Amino acid sequence: MSEETSCNASSCEGCESAGSCSSEKKSMKVAANAHSHIKHVIGVVSGKGGVGKSLVTAALARQMREKGYEVGILDADITGPSIPKMYGVHEKADACEEGMIPAVAKDGTKIMSINLILEDESDPVVWRGPVITGVVQQFYTDVIWNELDYLFIDMPPGTGDVPLTIFQSIPVDGIVIVTSPQDLVQMIVEKAIKMAGLMNVPILGVVENYSYLKCPNCGEVINVFGKSSIDELAKKYDLEVIGKIPIDPELAKAVEEERFHEVKLDYLKDLNL
């Protein structure tokens, strides 16, 4: 087949130009570090910020650690990292000839975040998109994760450069979408759902954060942000609701006191992989 000839075949099988044809789709996936063996990569996404995406990422990681799995968290929210502080991790990530070595939280969760390589963790990251996406890729390709059952990726909010790069270059097995009860948030979440469809990334389920508040005195359930419509949203897109996390002062206290490694959560169902 000449280079000028366009290919209209539905399959490359049996074609003499297979493997060199310009019409053949080329994978953009990158390989993990040679010393990393990761069974499942799960992205945690949201249509906007402020819905507790990092908390859900850490909650999923804690759930799997409690079940005895080897777990890592790749903090891809480069300009707003929060995972290390939640776990009380402040030491710098180490490195060797083979790659970067993630920090390890007190519960054994491996963590890689931009805060672990900045000179001062309070320094702002004022980088353009291509630099940020390059760093996120390096957290997958250059970090020695060793043996992991689950690597959770805490995505930045929205549907921009970083989520697009991750979906195109990292072999994500599926994503969990985080929302909250407000109608505005759920409208934006639909954008994330549709982006996943465009990128052919499976949606494992939806988690609603700030779902309700239970009165500590009488036990009454209070819908602080209005009545939830997560079940209707999930039904519309044939998705599973895998958790409804309440506003819990004790959970907030654990985050602020940097002891998320002690948290036990029973709000989440098992991920259906």
GROMACS .gro file of C-alpha atoms in nm:
model
  273
    1MET     CA    1   0.000   0.000   0.000
    2SER     CA    2   0.147   0.338  -0.094
    3GLU     CA    3   0.173   0.614   0.161
    4GLU     CA    4  -0.065   0.826  -0.046
    5THR     CA    5  -0.340   0.565  -0.033
    6SER     CA    6  -0.588   0.606   0.249
    7CYS     CA    7  -0.680   0.293   0.441
    8ASN     CA    8  -1.050   0.212   0.476
    9ALA     CA    9  -1.009  -0.138   0.618
   10SER     CA   10  -1.190  -0.217   0.942
   11SER     CA   11  -0.895  -0.427   1.061
   12CYS     CA   12  -0.516  -0.427   1.011
   13GLU     CA   13  -0.502  -0.807   1.040
   14GLY     CA   14  -0.345  -0.963   0.729
   15CYS     CA   15  -0.242  -0.629   0.577
   16GLU     CA   16   0.116  -0.619   0.444
   17SER     CA   17   0.160  -0.271   0.592
   18ALA     CA   18   0.045  -0.366   0.941
   19GLY     CA   19   0.278  -0.210   1.198
   20SER     CA   20   0.400   0.064   0.965
   21CYS     CA   21   0.076   0.205   0.828
   22SER     CA   22   0.020   0.575   0.901
   23SER     CA   23  -0.350   0.505   0.952
   24GLU     CA   24  -0.282   0.264   1.239
   25LYS     CA   25  -0.353   0.409   1.583
   26LYS     CA   26  -0.048   0.439   1.805
   27SER     CA   27  -0.074   0.393   2.179
   28MET     CA   28   0.026   0.689   2.397
   29LYS     CA   29   0.057   0.473   2.709
   30VAL     CA   30   0.378   0.502   2.909
   31ALA     CA   31   0.544   0.222   3.104
   32ALA     CA   32   0.575   0.220   3.479
   33ASN     CA   33   0.917   0.209   3.642
   34ALA     CA   34   1.090  -0.125   3.585
   35HIS     CA   35   1.073  -0.192   3.959
   36SER     CA   36   0.699  -0.119   3.982
   37HIS     CA   37   0.439  -0.393   3.956
   38ILE     CA   38   0.095  -0.236   3.984
   39LYS     CA   39  -0.216  -0.452   3.953
   40HIS     CA   40  -0.487  -0.182   3.946
   41VAL     CA   41  -0.472   0.194   3.876
   42ILE     CA   42  -0.778   0.388   3.996
   43GLY     CA   43  -0.835   0.758   3.925
   44VAL     CA   44  -1.043   0.973   4.160
   45VAL     CA   45  -1.196   1.269   3.978
   46SER     CA   46  -1.442   1.551   4.019
   47GLY     CA   47  -1.588   1.814   3.792
   48LYS     CA   48  -1.488   2.094   4.029
   49GLY     CA   49  -1.281   2.160   4.337
   50GLY     CA   50  -1.395   2.161   4.697
   51VAL     CA   51  -1.602   1.843   4.695
   52GLY     CA   52  -1.358   1.631   4.897
   53LYS     CA   53  -1.183   1.443   4.619
   54SER     CA   54  -0.863   1.399   4.821
   55LEU     CA   55  -1.060   1.278   5.120
   56VAL     CA   56  -1.234   1.015   4.904
   57THR     CA   57  -0.898   0.911   4.754
   58ALA     CA   58  -0.754   0.863   5.102
   59ALA     CA   59  -1.073   0.689   5.219
   60LEU     CA   60  -1.052   0.435   4.935
   61ALA     CA   61  -0.684   0.381   5.010
   62ARG     CA   62  -0.758   0.329   5.381
   63GLN     CA   63  -1.035   0.083   5.298
   64MET     CA   64  -0.797  -0.126   5.090
   65ARG     CA   65  -0.518  -0.108   5.351
   66GLU     CA   66  -0.763  -0.232   5.614
   67LYS     CA   67  -0.831  -0.531   5.389
   68GLY     CA   68  -0.459  -0.608   5.374
   69TYR     CA   69  -0.380  -0.483   5.023
   70GLU     CA   70  -0.061  -0.301   4.922
   71VAL     CA   71  -0.166   0.053   4.833
   72GLY     CA   72  -0.013   0.369   4.689
   73ILE     CA   73  -0.143   0.721   4.627
   74LEU     CA   74  -0.015   0.931   4.338
   75ASP     CA   75  -0.105   1.291   4.421
   76ALA     CA   76  -0.164   1.440   4.076
   77ASP     CA   77  -0.308   1.764   4.215
   78ILE     CA   78   0.022   1.944   4.163
   79THR     CA   79  -0.095   2.296   4.246
   80GLY     CA   80  -0.309   2.192   4.544
   81PRO     CA   81  -0.156   1.882   4.705
   82SER     CA   82  -0.311   1.769   5.032
   83ILE     CA   83  -0.252   1.393   5.063
   84PRO     CA   84   0.084   1.411   5.252
   85LYS     CA   85  -0.051   1.641   5.524
   86MET     CA   86  -0.358   1.421   5.576
   87TYR     CA   87  -0.126   1.132   5.655
   88GLY     CA   88   0.126   1.339   5.852
   89VAL     CA   89   0.398   1.282   5.593
   90HIS     CA   90   0.645   1.571   5.570
   91GLU     CA   91   0.981   1.408   5.493
   92LYS     CA   92   1.126   1.444   5.145
   93ALA     CA   93   1.099   1.167   4.890
   94ASP     CA   94   1.427   0.987   4.834
   95ALA     CA   95   1.588   0.880   4.507
   96CYS     CA   96   1.840   0.631   4.372
   97GLU     CA   97   1.978   0.538   4.032
   98GLU     CA   98   1.665   0.336   3.954
   99GLY     CA   99   1.420   0.617   4.029
  100MET     CA  100   1.233   0.809   4.298
  101ILE     CA  101   1.131   0.639   4.622
  102PRO     CA  102   0.788   0.732   4.761
  103ALA     CA  103   0.728   0.821   5.125
  104VAL     CA  104   0.550   0.563   5.338
  105ALA     CA  105   0.271   0.662   5.578
  106LYS     CA  106   0.230   0.502   5.920
  107ASP     CA  107  -0.031   0.257   5.784
  108GLY     CA  108   0.203   0.146   5.504
  109THR     CA  109   0.044   0.349   5.226
  110LYS     CA  110   0.304   0.469   4.974
  111ILE     CA  111   0.268   0.833   4.876
  112MET     CA  112   0.419   1.048   4.602
  113SER     CA  113   0.334   1.417   4.590
  114ILE     CA  114   0.494   1.740   4.473
  115ASN     CA  115   0.508   1.847   4.839
  116LEU     CA  116   0.761   1.572   4.900
  117ILE     CA  117   1.013   1.719   4.657
  118LEU     CA  118   0.967   2.094   4.711
  119GLU     CA  119   1.228   2.270   4.924
  120ASP     CA  120   0.945   2.408   5.137
  121GLU     CA  121   0.606   2.236   5.121
  122SER     CA  122   0.430   2.573   5.145
  123ASP     CA  123   0.601   2.701   4.827
  124PRO     CA  124   0.350   2.761   4.545
  125VAL     CA  125   0.382   2.564   4.222
  126VAL     CA  126   0.365   2.827   3.947
  127TRP     CA  127   0.411   2.610   3.640
  128ARG     CA  128   0.248   2.593   3.301
  129GLY     CA  129   0.037   2.297   3.193
  130PRO     CA  130   0.302   2.099   2.998
  131VAL     CA  131   0.542   2.106   3.295
  132ILE     CA  132   0.270   1.992   3.535
  133THR     CA  133   0.158   1.706   3.311
  134GLY     CA  134   0.522   1.600   3.267
  135VAL     CA  135   0.569   1.578   3.644
  136VAL     CA  136   0.250   1.372   3.682
  137GLN     CA  137   0.377   1.126   3.421
  138GLN     CA  138   0.711   1.105   3.602
  139PHE     CA  139   0.531   1.014   3.924
  140TYR     CA  140   0.418   0.704   3.736
  141THR     CA  141   0.720   0.626   3.519
  142ASP     CA  142   1.005   0.724   3.753
  143VAL     CA  143   0.874   0.628   4.097
  144ILE     CA  144   0.967   0.287   4.235
  145TRP     CA  145   0.627   0.174   4.362
  146ASN     CA  146   0.740  -0.190   4.394
  147GLU     CA  147   0.448  -0.433   4.444
  148LEU     CA  148   0.109  -0.260   4.460
  149ASP     CA  149  -0.241  -0.404   4.447
  150TYR     CA  150  -0.392  -0.057   4.405
  151LEU     CA  151  -0.250   0.277   4.296
  152PHE     CA  152  -0.500   0.556   4.353
  153ILE     CA  153  -0.449   0.878   4.156
  154ASP     CA  154  -0.583   1.192   4.323
  155MET     CA  155  -0.668   1.404   4.018
  156PRO     CA  156  -0.691   1.782   4.005
  157PRO     CA  157  -1.046   1.909   3.955
  158GLY     CA  158  -1.196   1.965   3.612
  159THR     CA  159  -1.143   1.815   3.269
  160GLY     CA  160  -0.821   1.988   3.166
  161ASP     CA  161  -0.462   1.897   3.084
  162VAL     CA  162  -0.378   1.665   3.372
  163PRO     CA  163  -0.685   1.437   3.360
  164LEU     CA  164  -0.654   1.422   2.982
  165THR     CA  165  -0.284   1.329   3.004
  166ILE     CA  166  -0.350   1.064   3.268
  167PHE     CA  167  -0.631   0.904   3.069
  168GLN     CA  168  -0.418   0.899   2.754
  169SER     CA  169  -0.083   0.791   2.896
  170ILE     CA  170  -0.142   0.588   3.214
  171PRO     CA  171  -0.325   0.254   3.203
  172VAL     CA  172  -0.617   0.352   3.427
  173ASP     CA  173  -0.845   0.059   3.506
  174GLY     CA  174  -1.132   0.285   3.606
  175ILE     CA  175  -1.231   0.601   3.788
  176VAL     CA  176  -1.438   0.697   4.089
  177ILE     CA  177  -1.627   1.025   4.052
  178VAL     CA  178  -1.679   1.246   4.358
  179THR     CA  179  -1.972   1.479   4.397
  180SER     CA  180  -2.172   1.659   4.666
  181PRO     CA  181  -2.547   1.722   4.698
  182GLN     CA  182  -2.562   2.069   4.540
  183ASP     CA  183  -2.731   2.079   4.198
  184LEU     CA  184  -2.451   2.301   4.058
  185VAL     CA  185  -2.187   2.044   4.152
  186GLN     CA  186  -2.385   1.757   4.004
  187MET     CA  187  -2.428   1.947   3.678
  188ILE     CA  188  -2.049   1.987   3.656
  189VAL     CA  189  -1.997   1.622   3.753
  190GLU     CA  190  -2.186   1.524   3.440
  191LYS     CA  191  -1.901   1.681   3.244
  192ALA     CA  192  -1.656   1.441   3.411
  193ILE     CA  193  -1.887   1.150   3.334
  194LYS     CA  194  -1.904   1.248   2.968
  195MET     CA  195  -1.526   1.301   2.951
  196ALA     CA  196  -1.474   0.948   3.079
  197GLY     CA  197  -1.701   0.825   2.803
  198LEU     CA  198  -1.506   1.014   2.538
  199MET     CA  199  -1.179   0.868   2.670
  200ASN     CA  200  -1.322   0.514   2.703
  201VAL     CA  201  -1.235   0.502   3.073
  202PRO     CA  202  -1.468   0.282   3.284
  203ILE     CA  203  -1.652   0.452   3.570
  204LEU     CA  204  -1.641   0.226   3.876
  205GLY     CA  205  -1.892   0.432   4.070
  206VAL     CA  206  -1.988   0.763   4.227
  207VAL     CA  207  -1.922   0.881   4.582
  208GLU     CA  208  -2.122   1.163   4.737
  209ASN     CA  209  -1.932   1.362   4.998
  210TYR     CA  210  -2.093   1.602   5.250
  211SER     CA  211  -2.401   1.387   5.199
  212TYR     CA  212  -2.568   1.459   5.531
  213LEU     CA  213  -2.507   1.551   5.896
  214LYS     CA  214  -2.624   1.331   6.179
  215CYS     CA  215  -2.714   1.520   6.496
  216PRO     CA  216  -2.487   1.391   6.777
  217ASN     CA  217  -2.767   1.440   7.034
  218CYS     CA  218  -3.081   1.300   6.874
  219GLY     CA  219  -2.950   1.118   6.567
  220GLU     CA  220  -3.164   1.319   6.324
  221VAL     CA  221  -3.026   1.324   5.969
  222ILE     CA  222  -2.989   1.682   5.842
  223ASN     CA  223  -2.945   1.754   5.469
  224VAL     CA  224  -2.718   2.055   5.509
  225PHE     CA  225  -2.674   2.112   5.134
  226GLY     CA  226  -3.028   2.013   5.038
  227LYS     CA  227  -3.182   1.682   4.937
  228SER     CA  228  -2.942   1.449   4.761
  229SER     CA  229  -3.009   1.356   4.401
  230ILE     CA  230  -2.708   1.124   4.364
  231ASP     CA  231  -2.927   0.819   4.314
  232GLU     CA  232  -3.112   0.986   4.027
  233LEU     CA  233  -2.783   1.096   3.869
  234ALA     CA  234  -2.639   0.746   3.899
  235LYS     CA  235  -2.953   0.592   3.750
  236LYS     CA  236  -2.943   0.837   3.457
  237TYR     CA  237  -2.595   0.717   3.360
  238ASP     CA  238  -2.632   0.357   3.482
  239LEU     CA  239  -2.367   0.402   3.752
  240GLU     CA  240  -2.329   0.256   4.098
  241VAL     CA  241  -2.333   0.473   4.410
  242ILE     CA  242  -2.047   0.323   4.609
  243GLY     CA  243  -2.067   0.556   4.905
  244LYS     CA  244  -2.231   0.850   5.081
  245ILE     CA  245  -1.990   1.017   5.323
  246PRO     CA  246  -2.148   1.241   5.589
  247ILE     CA  247  -2.016   1.562   5.736
  248ASP     CA  248  -1.830   1.404   6.026
  249PRO     CA  249  -1.649   1.627   6.279
  250GLU     CA  250  -1.433   1.333   6.388
  251LEU     CA  251  -1.324   1.271   6.028
  252ALA     CA  252  -1.243   1.640   5.985
  253LYS     CA  253  -1.047   1.632   6.311
  254ALA     CA  254  -0.843   1.334   6.192
  255VAL     CA  255  -0.754   1.520   5.872
  256GLU     CA  256  -0.651   1.836   6.057
  257GLU     CA  257  -0.448   1.638   6.311
  258GLU     CA  258  -0.270   1.453   6.027
  259ARG     CA  259  -0.373   1.106   6.142
  260PHE     CA  260  -0.581   0.980   5.853
  261HIS     CA  261  -0.380   0.657   5.881
  262GLU     CA  262  -0.594   0.579   6.188
  263VAL     CA  263  -0.931   0.636   6.021
  264LYS     CA  264  -1.170   0.344   5.978
  265LEU     CA  265  -1.447   0.406   5.724
  266ASP     CA  266  -1.757   0.197   5.667
  267TYR     CA  267  -1.932   0.437   5.428
  268LEU     CA  268  -1.789   0.284   5.108
  269LYS     CA  269  -1.873  -0.032   4.919
  270ASP     CA  270  -1.601  -0.250   4.769
  271LEU     CA  271  -1.479  -0.137   4.430
  272ASN     CA  272  -1.618  -0.356   4.155
  273LEU     CA  273  -1.312  -0.440   3.942
   0.00000   0.00000   0.00000
